[in-house]
CSV table of C-alpha atoms in Angstrom, one decimal:
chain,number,residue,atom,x,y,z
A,261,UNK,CA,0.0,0.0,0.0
A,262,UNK,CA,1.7,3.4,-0.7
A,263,UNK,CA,1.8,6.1,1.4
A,264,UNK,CA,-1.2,7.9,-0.6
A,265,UNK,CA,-3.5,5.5,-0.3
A,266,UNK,CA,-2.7,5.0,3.7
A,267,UNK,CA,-3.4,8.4,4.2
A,268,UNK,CA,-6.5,8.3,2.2
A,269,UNK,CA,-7.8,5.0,4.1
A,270,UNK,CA,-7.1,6.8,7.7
A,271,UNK,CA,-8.7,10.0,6.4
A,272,UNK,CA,-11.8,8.0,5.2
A,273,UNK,CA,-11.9,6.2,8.6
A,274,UNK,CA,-11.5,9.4,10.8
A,275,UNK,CA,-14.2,11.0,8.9
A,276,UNK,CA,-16.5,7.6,9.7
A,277,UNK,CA,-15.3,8.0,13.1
A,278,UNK,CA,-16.3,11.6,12.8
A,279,UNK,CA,-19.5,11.0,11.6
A,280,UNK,CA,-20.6,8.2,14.2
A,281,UNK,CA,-19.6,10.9,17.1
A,282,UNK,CA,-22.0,13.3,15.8
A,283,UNK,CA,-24.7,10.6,16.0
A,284,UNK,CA,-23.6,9.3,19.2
A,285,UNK,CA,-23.9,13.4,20.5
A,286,UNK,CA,-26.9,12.8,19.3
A,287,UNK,CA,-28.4,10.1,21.3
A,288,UNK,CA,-28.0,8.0,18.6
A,289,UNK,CA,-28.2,4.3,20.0
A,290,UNK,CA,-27.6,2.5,16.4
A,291,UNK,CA,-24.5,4.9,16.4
A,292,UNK,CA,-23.5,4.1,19.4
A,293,UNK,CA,-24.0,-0.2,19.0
A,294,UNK,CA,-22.2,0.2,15.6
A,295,UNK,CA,-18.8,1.6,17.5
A,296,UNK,CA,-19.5,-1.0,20.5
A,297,UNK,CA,-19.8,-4.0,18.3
A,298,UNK,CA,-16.7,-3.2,16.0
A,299,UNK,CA,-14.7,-2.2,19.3
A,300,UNK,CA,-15.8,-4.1,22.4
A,301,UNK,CA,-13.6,-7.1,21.8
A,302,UNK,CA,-10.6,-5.4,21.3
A,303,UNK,CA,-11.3,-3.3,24.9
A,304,UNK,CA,-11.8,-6.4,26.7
A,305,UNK,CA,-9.0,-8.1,25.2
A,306,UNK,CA,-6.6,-5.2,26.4
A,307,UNK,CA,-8.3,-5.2,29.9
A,308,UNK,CA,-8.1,-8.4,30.5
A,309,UNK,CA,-4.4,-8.5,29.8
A,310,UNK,CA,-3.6,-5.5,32.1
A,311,UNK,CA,-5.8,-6.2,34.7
A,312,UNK,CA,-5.1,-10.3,34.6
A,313,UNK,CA,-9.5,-11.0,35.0
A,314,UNK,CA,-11.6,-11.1,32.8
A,315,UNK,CA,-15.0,-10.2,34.7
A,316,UNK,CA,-13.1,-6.7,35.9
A,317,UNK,CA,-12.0,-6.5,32.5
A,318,UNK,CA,-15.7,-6.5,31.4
A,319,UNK,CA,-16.5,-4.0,33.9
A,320,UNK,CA,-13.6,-1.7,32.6
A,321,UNK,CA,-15.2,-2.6,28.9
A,322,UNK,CA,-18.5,-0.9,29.9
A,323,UNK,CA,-17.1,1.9,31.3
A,324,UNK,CA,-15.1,2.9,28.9
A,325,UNK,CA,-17.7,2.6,26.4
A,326,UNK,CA,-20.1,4.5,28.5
A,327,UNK,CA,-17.6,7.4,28.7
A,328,UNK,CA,-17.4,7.2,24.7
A,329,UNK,CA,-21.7,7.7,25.0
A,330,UNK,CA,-21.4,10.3,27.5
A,331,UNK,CA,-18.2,12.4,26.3
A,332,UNK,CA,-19.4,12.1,22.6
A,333,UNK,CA,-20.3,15.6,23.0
A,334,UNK,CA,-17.0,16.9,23.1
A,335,UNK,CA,-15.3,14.6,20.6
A,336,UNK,CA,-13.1,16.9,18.4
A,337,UNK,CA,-13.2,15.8,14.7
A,338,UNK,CA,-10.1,15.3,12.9
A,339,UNK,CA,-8.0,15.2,15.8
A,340,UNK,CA,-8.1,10.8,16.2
A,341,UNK,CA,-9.6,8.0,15.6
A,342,UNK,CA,-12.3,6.0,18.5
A,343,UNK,CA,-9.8,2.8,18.2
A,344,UNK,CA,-6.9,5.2,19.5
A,345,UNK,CA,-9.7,6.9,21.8
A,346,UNK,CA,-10.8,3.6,23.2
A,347,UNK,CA,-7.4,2.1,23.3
A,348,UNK,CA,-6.2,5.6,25.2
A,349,UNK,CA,-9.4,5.6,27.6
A,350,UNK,CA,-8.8,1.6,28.2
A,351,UNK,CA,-5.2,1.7,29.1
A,352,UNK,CA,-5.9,4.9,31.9
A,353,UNK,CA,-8.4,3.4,33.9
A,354,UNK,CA,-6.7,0.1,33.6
A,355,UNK,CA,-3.6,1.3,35.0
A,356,UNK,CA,-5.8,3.2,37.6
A,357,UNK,CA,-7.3,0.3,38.8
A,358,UNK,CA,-4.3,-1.3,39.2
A,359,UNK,CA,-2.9,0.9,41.0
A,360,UNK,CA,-6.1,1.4,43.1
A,361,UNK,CA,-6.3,-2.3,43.6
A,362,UNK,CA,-2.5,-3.5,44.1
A,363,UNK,CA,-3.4,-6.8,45.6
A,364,UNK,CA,-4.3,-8.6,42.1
A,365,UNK,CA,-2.5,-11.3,41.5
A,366,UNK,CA,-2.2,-14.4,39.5
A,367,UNK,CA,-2.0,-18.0,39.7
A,368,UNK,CA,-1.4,-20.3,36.9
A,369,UNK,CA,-5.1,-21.1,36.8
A,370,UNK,CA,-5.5,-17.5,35.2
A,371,UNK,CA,-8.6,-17.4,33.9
A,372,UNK,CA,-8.8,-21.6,32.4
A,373,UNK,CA,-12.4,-21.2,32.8
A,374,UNK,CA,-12.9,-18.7,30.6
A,375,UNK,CA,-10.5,-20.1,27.4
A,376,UNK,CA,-10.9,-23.5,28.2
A,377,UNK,CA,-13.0,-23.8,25.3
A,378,UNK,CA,-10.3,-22.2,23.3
A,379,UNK,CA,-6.9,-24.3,24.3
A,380,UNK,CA,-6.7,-28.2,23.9
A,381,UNK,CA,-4.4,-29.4,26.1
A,382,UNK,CA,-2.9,-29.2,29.3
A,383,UNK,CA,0.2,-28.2,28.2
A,384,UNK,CA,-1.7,-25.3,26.2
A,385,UNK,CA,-3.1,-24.6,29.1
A,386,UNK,CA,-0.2,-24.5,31.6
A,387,UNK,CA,1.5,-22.3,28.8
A,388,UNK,CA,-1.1,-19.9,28.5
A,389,UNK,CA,-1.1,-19.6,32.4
A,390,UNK,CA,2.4,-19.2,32.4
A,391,UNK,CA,2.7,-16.3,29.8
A,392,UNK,CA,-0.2,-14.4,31.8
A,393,UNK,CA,1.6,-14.8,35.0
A,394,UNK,CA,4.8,-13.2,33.8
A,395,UNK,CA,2.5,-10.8,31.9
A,396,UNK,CA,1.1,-9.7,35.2
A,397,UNK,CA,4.6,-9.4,36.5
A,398,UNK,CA,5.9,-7.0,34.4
A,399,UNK,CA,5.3,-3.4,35.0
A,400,UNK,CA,2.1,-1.6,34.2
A,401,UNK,CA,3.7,0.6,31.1
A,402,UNK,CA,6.0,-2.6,30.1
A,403,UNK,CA,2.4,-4.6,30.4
A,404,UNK,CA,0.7,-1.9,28.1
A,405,UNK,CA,2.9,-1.7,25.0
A,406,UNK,CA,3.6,-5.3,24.6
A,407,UNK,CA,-0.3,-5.6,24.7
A,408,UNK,CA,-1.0,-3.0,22.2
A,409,UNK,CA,2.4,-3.8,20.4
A,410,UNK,CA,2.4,-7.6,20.3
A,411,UNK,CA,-1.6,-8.7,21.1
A,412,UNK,CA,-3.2,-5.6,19.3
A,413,UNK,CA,-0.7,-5.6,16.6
A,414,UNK,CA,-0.3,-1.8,16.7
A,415,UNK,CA,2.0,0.2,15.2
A,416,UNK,CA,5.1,1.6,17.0
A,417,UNK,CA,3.5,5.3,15.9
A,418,UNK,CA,-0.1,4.4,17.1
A,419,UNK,CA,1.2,2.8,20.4
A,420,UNK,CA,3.3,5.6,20.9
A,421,UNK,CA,0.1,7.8,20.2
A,422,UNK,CA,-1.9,6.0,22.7
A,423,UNK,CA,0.9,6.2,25.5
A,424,UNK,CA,1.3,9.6,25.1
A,425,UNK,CA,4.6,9.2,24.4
A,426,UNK,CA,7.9,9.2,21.6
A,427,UNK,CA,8.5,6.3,19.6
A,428,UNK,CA,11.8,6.3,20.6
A,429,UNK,CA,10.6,6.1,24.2
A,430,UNK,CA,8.1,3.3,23.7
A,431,UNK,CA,10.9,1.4,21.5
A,432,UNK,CA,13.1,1.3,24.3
A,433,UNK,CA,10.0,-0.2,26.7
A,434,UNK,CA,9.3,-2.9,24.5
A,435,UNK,CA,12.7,-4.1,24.3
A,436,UNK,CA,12.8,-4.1,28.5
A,437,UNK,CA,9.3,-5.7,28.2
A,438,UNK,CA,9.9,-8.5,25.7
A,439,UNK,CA,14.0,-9.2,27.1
A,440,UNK,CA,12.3,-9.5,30.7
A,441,UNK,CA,9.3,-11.6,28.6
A,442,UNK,CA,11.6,-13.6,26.8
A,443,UNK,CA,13.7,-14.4,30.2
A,444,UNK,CA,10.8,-15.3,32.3
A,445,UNK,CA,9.5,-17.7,29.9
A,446,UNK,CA,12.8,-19.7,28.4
A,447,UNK,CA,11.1,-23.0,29.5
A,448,UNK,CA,8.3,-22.3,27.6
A,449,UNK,CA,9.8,-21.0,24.5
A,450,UNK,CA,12.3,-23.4,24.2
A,451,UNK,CA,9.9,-25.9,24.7
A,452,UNK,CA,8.2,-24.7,21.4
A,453,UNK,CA,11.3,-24.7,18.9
A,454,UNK,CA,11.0,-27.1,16.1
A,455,UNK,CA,14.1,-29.3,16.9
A,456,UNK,CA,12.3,-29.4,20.2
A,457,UNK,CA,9.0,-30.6,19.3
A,458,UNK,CA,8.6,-34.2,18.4
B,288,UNK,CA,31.6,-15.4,11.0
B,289,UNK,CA,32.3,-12.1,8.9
B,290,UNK,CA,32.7,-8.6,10.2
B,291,UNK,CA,29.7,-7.8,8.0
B,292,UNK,CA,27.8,-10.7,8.8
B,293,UNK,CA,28.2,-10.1,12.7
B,294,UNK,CA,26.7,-6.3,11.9
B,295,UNK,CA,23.8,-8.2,10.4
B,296,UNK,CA,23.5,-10.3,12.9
B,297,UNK,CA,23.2,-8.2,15.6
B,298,UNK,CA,21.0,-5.4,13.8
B,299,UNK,CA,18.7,-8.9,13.1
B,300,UNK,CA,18.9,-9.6,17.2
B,301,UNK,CA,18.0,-6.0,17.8
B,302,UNK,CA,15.0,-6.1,15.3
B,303,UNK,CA,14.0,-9.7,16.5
B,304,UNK,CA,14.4,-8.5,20.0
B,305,UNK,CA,12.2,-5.1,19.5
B,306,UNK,CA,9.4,-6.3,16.8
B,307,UNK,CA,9.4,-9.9,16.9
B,308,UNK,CA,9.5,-12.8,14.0
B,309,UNK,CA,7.0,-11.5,11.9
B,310,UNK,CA,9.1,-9.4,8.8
B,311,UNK,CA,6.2,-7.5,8.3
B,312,UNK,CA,6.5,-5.7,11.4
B,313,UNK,CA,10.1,-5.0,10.9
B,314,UNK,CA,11.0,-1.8,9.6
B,315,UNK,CA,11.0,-1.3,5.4
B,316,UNK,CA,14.5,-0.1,5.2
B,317,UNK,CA,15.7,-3.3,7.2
B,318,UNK,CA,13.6,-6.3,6.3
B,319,UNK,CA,15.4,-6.7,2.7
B,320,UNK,CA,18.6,-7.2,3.9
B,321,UNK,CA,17.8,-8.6,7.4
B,322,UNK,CA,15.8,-11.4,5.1
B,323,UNK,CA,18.8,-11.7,2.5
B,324,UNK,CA,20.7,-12.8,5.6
B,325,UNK,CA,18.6,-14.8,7.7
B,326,UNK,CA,18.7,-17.5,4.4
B,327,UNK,CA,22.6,-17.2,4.2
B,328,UNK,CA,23.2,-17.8,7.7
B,329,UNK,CA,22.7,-20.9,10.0
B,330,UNK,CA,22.9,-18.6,13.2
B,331,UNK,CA,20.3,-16.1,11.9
B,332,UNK,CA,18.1,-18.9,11.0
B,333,UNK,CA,18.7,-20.0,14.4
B,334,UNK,CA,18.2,-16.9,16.1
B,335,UNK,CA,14.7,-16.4,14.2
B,336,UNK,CA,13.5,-19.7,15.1
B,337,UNK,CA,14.3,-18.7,18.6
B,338,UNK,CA,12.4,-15.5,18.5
B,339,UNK,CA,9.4,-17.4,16.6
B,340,UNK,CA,9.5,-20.0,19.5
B,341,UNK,CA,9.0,-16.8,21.7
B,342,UNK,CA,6.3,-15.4,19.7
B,343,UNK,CA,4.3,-18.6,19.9
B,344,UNK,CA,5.0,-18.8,23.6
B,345,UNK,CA,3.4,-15.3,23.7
B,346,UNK,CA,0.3,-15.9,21.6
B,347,UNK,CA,-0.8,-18.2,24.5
B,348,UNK,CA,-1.7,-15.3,25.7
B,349,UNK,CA,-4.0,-14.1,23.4
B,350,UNK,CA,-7.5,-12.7,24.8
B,351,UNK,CA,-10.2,-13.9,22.5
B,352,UNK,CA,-13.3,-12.8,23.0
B,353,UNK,CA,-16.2,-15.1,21.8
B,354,UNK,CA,-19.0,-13.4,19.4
B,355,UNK,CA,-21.4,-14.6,22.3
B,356,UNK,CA,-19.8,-12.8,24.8
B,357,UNK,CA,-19.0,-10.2,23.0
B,358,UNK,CA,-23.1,-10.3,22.4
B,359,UNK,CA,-24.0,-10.1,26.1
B,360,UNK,CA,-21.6,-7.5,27.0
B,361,UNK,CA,-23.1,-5.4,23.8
B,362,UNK,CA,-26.5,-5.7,25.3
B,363,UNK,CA,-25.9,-5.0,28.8
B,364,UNK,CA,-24.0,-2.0,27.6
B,365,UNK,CA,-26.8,-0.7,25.3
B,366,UNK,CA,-29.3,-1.3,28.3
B,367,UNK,CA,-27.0,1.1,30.7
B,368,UNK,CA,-27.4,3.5,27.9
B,369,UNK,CA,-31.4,2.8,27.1
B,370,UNK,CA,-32.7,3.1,30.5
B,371,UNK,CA,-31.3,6.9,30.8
B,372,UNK,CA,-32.8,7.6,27.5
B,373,UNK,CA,-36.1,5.8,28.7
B,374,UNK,CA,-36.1,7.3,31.6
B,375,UNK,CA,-35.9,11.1,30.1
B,376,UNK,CA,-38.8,9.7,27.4
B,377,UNK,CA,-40.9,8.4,30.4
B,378,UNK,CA,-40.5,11.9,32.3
B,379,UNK,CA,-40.7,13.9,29.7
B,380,UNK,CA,-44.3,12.0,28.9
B,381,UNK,CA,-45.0,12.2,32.8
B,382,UNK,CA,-44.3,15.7,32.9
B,383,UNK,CA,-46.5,16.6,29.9
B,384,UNK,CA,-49.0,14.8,31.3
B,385,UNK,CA,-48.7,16.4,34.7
B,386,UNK,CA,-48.5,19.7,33.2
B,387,UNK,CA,-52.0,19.4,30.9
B,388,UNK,CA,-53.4,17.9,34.4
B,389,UNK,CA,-52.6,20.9,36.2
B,390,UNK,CA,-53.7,23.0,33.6
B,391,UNK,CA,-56.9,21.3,33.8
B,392,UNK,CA,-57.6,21.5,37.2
B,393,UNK,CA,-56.1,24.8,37.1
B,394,UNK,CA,-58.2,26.4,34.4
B,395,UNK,CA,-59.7,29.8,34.9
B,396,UNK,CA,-63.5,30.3,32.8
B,397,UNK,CA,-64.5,33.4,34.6
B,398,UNK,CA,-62.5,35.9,36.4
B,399,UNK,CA,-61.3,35.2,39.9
B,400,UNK,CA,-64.2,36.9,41.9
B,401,UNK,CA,-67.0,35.7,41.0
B,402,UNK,CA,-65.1,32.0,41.8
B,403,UNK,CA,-64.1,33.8,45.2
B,404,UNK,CA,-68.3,34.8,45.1
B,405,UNK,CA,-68.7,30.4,44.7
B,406,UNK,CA,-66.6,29.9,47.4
B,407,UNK,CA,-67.6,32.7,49.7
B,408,UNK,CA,-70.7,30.5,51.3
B,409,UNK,CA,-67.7,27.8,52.6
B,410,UNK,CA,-66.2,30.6,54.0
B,411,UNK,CA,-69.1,32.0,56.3
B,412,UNK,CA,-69.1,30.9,60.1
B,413,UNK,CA,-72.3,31.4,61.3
B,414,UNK,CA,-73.2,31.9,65.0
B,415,UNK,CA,-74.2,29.5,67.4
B,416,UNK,CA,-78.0,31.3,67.9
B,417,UNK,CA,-78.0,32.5,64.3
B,418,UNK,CA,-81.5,32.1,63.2
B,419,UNK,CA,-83.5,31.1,66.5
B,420,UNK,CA,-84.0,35.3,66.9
B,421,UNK,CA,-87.2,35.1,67.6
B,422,UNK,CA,-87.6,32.6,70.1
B,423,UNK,CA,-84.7,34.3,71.7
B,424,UNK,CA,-86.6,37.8,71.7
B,425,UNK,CA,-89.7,36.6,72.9
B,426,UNK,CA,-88.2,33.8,75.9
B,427,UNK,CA,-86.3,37.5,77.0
B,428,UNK,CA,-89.8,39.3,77.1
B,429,UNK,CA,-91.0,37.3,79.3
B,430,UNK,CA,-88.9,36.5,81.6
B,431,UNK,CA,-88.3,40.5,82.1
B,432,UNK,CA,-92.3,40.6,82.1
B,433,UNK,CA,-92.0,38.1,84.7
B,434,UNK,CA,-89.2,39.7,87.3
B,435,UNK,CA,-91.3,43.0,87.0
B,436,UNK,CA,-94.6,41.4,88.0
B,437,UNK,CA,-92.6,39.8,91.2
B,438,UNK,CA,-91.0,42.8,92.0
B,439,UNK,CA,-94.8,44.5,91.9
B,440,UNK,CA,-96.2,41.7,94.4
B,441,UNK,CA,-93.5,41.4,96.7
B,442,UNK,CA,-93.4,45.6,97.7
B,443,UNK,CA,-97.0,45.0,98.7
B,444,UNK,CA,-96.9,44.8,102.5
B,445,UNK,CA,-99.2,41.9,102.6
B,446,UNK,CA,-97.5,39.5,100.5
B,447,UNK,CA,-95.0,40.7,102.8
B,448,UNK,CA,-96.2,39.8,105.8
B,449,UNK,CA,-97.7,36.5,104.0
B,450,UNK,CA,-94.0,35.5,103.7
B,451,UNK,CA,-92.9,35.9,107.4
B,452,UNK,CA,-95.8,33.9,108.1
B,453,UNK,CA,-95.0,30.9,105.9
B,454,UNK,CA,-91.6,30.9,107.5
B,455,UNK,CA,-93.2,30.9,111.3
B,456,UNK,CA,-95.1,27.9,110.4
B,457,UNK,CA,-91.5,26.1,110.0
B,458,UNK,CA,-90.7,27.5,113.7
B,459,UNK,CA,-87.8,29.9,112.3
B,460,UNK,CA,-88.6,33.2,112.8
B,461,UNK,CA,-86.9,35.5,109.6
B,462,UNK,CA,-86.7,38.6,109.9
B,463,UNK,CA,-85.6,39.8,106.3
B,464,UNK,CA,-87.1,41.8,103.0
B,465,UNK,CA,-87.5,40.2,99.8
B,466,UNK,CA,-84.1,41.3,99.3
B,467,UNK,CA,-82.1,39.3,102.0
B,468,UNK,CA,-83.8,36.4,100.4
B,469,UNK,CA,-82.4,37.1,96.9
B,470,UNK,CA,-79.3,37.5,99.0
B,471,UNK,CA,-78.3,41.1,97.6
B,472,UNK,CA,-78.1,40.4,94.3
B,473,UNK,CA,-79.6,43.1,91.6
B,474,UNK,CA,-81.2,40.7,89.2
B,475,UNK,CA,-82.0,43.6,87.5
């Protein structure tokens, strides 16, 4: 895709982005579903990854989509998109809630219930445990780009955007967050490489 | 291993180790060469396997949220929002109503006196004798009529004496006017 046509594709989808907030000003409720649906998995996805549970993470989904209804009014058009609003709004009060609520933590049994349907073995299981634990052990900034980075598949631009800060800052986090990732989990990686696997 | 090719290999650890396995995440100016590389040399092919071992490890921890899930969570969300919305369209409907109530009970045909003139009977009080006049006029005639002709009688000096009389007969000898037995008081 060249550079033209990018700009053209984020320009098209600010100005649908624009367009839904005026509905949503509105008291548009069709407006309103529209962004939910195409944004509430991605919101609970990064909640549940910062805040290691997925019922709080639920909660912080409806919150932050409430604010979207009741802050609609002041949305300035043009100036971002609601994926980078969401993402923005998600990562705050997920790092405030951490911090409000410091006692969190987790076991390996991190949220089985939930995915069981999606893993197929104990050992997926037991890894998928594993890689949340040392997820949760990582600080909450370190947590937060190697979410939207790695799990979101953001950009280093639109991660930096969200973080409200440089690229050249959030570069040097994810390097800390994946060499402390990659060192917590060597077991589990190693376990995976092809001469490895029988 | 070459000068050049330890470069390489350590620009491909710092990209591996900052964006992960996947080339297309790498930066454009890099990934050409980086790639050229990587299928030259057993240690970068080594060194990518290792960082797509740790990639894999990572996606384990993938959040996935199901489309049912993701259903409920919509609809509890677009209730919180409804029931405010509801709740203005319900008061906005009980306030109109209240209002055109109000306005009915309220309403104002003729001008305010002559509903004051309606109520005006409500607001009487009347008195406890109120309309027993007569009877009261004529009970007070007599009884004046009455005390006069007793007055008459009882100066006469026979009536008088009459009285003493009646009291001897009971062996108690009074002395007294007409007045000592009314005991001084003008009932006049």
């Amino acid at each position: 895709m060249t550079d033209k046509r990018k700009f053209s594709s984020s320009r098209d989808s600010r100005d649908r982005d624009d367009r839904l907030m005026t509905l949503i000003a509105q008291g548009d409720g069709m407006a309103f579903e529209t962004v939910v649906t195409t944004h509430l998995g991605r919101v609970v996805a990064v909640g549940s990854q910062m805040l290691g549970d997925r019922s709080a993470a639920d909660d912080l989904a409806q919150d932050v989509m409430l604010k979207l209804w009741h802050h609609a009014k002041d949305w300035q058009s043009g100036r971002a998109k609601i994926s980078t609003w969401l993402y923005r709004v998600t990562s705050n009060l997920a790092i405030d809630r951490i911090r409000a609520n410091k006692t969190v933590q987790l076991d390996e049994d991190w949220d089985m219930a939930q995915q069981a349907t999606q893993i197929h073995s104990l050992e997926e299981q037991h890894l998928q445990g594993r890689v949340n634990q040392a997820l949760q052990q990582l600080s909450e900034r370190q947590r937060l780009v190697l979410v939207l980075f790695h799990y979101q598949g953001l950009t280093m631009s639109e991660t930096a955007e969200i973080m409200e800060s440089s690229v050249d800052a959030v570069q040097s986090l994810l390097a800390r967050s994946r060499a402390v990732m990659k060192k917590k989990l060597a077991k589990e990686w190693q376990s995976l490489l092809p001469d490895q696997i029988e | 291993m070459s000068a050049g090719n330890n470069e390489k290999y350590s620009r491909l650890e710092a990209v591996l180790q900052l964006y992960g396995a996947k080339d297309q995440k790498w930066p454009d100016k890099d990934r050409g060469a980086l790639l050229d590389f990587v299928k030259a040399d057993d240690a970068g092919q080594q060194l990518l396997r290792e960082y797509q071992a740790l990639d894999d490890c990572l996606d384990f921890g993938k959040v996935v949220v199901a489309a049912s899930e993701g259903k409920t969570l919509t609809a509890h969300i677009m209730s919180q929002i409804a029931a405010p919305v509801q709740q203005i369209q319900n008061e906005g409907v009980q306030k109109s109503d209240v209002c055109s109530d109000f306005n009915a009970d309220h309403k104002v045909d003729k001008p305010f006196t002559d509903q004051l003139l309606k109520m005006m009977p409500f607001m009487q009080k009347k008195g406890p004798l109120e309309g027993h006049f007569t009877q009261i006029s004529l009970f007070a005639a007599s009884l004046f009529l009455g005390l006069f002709i007793g007055l008459m009688l009882t100066s006469n000096p026979f009536w008088e004496q009459a009285i003493q009389v009646a009291f001897l007969d009971n062996g108690i000898v009074v002395e007294q006017s007409f007045e000592d037995v009314l005991m001084g008081v003008d009932v006049l």
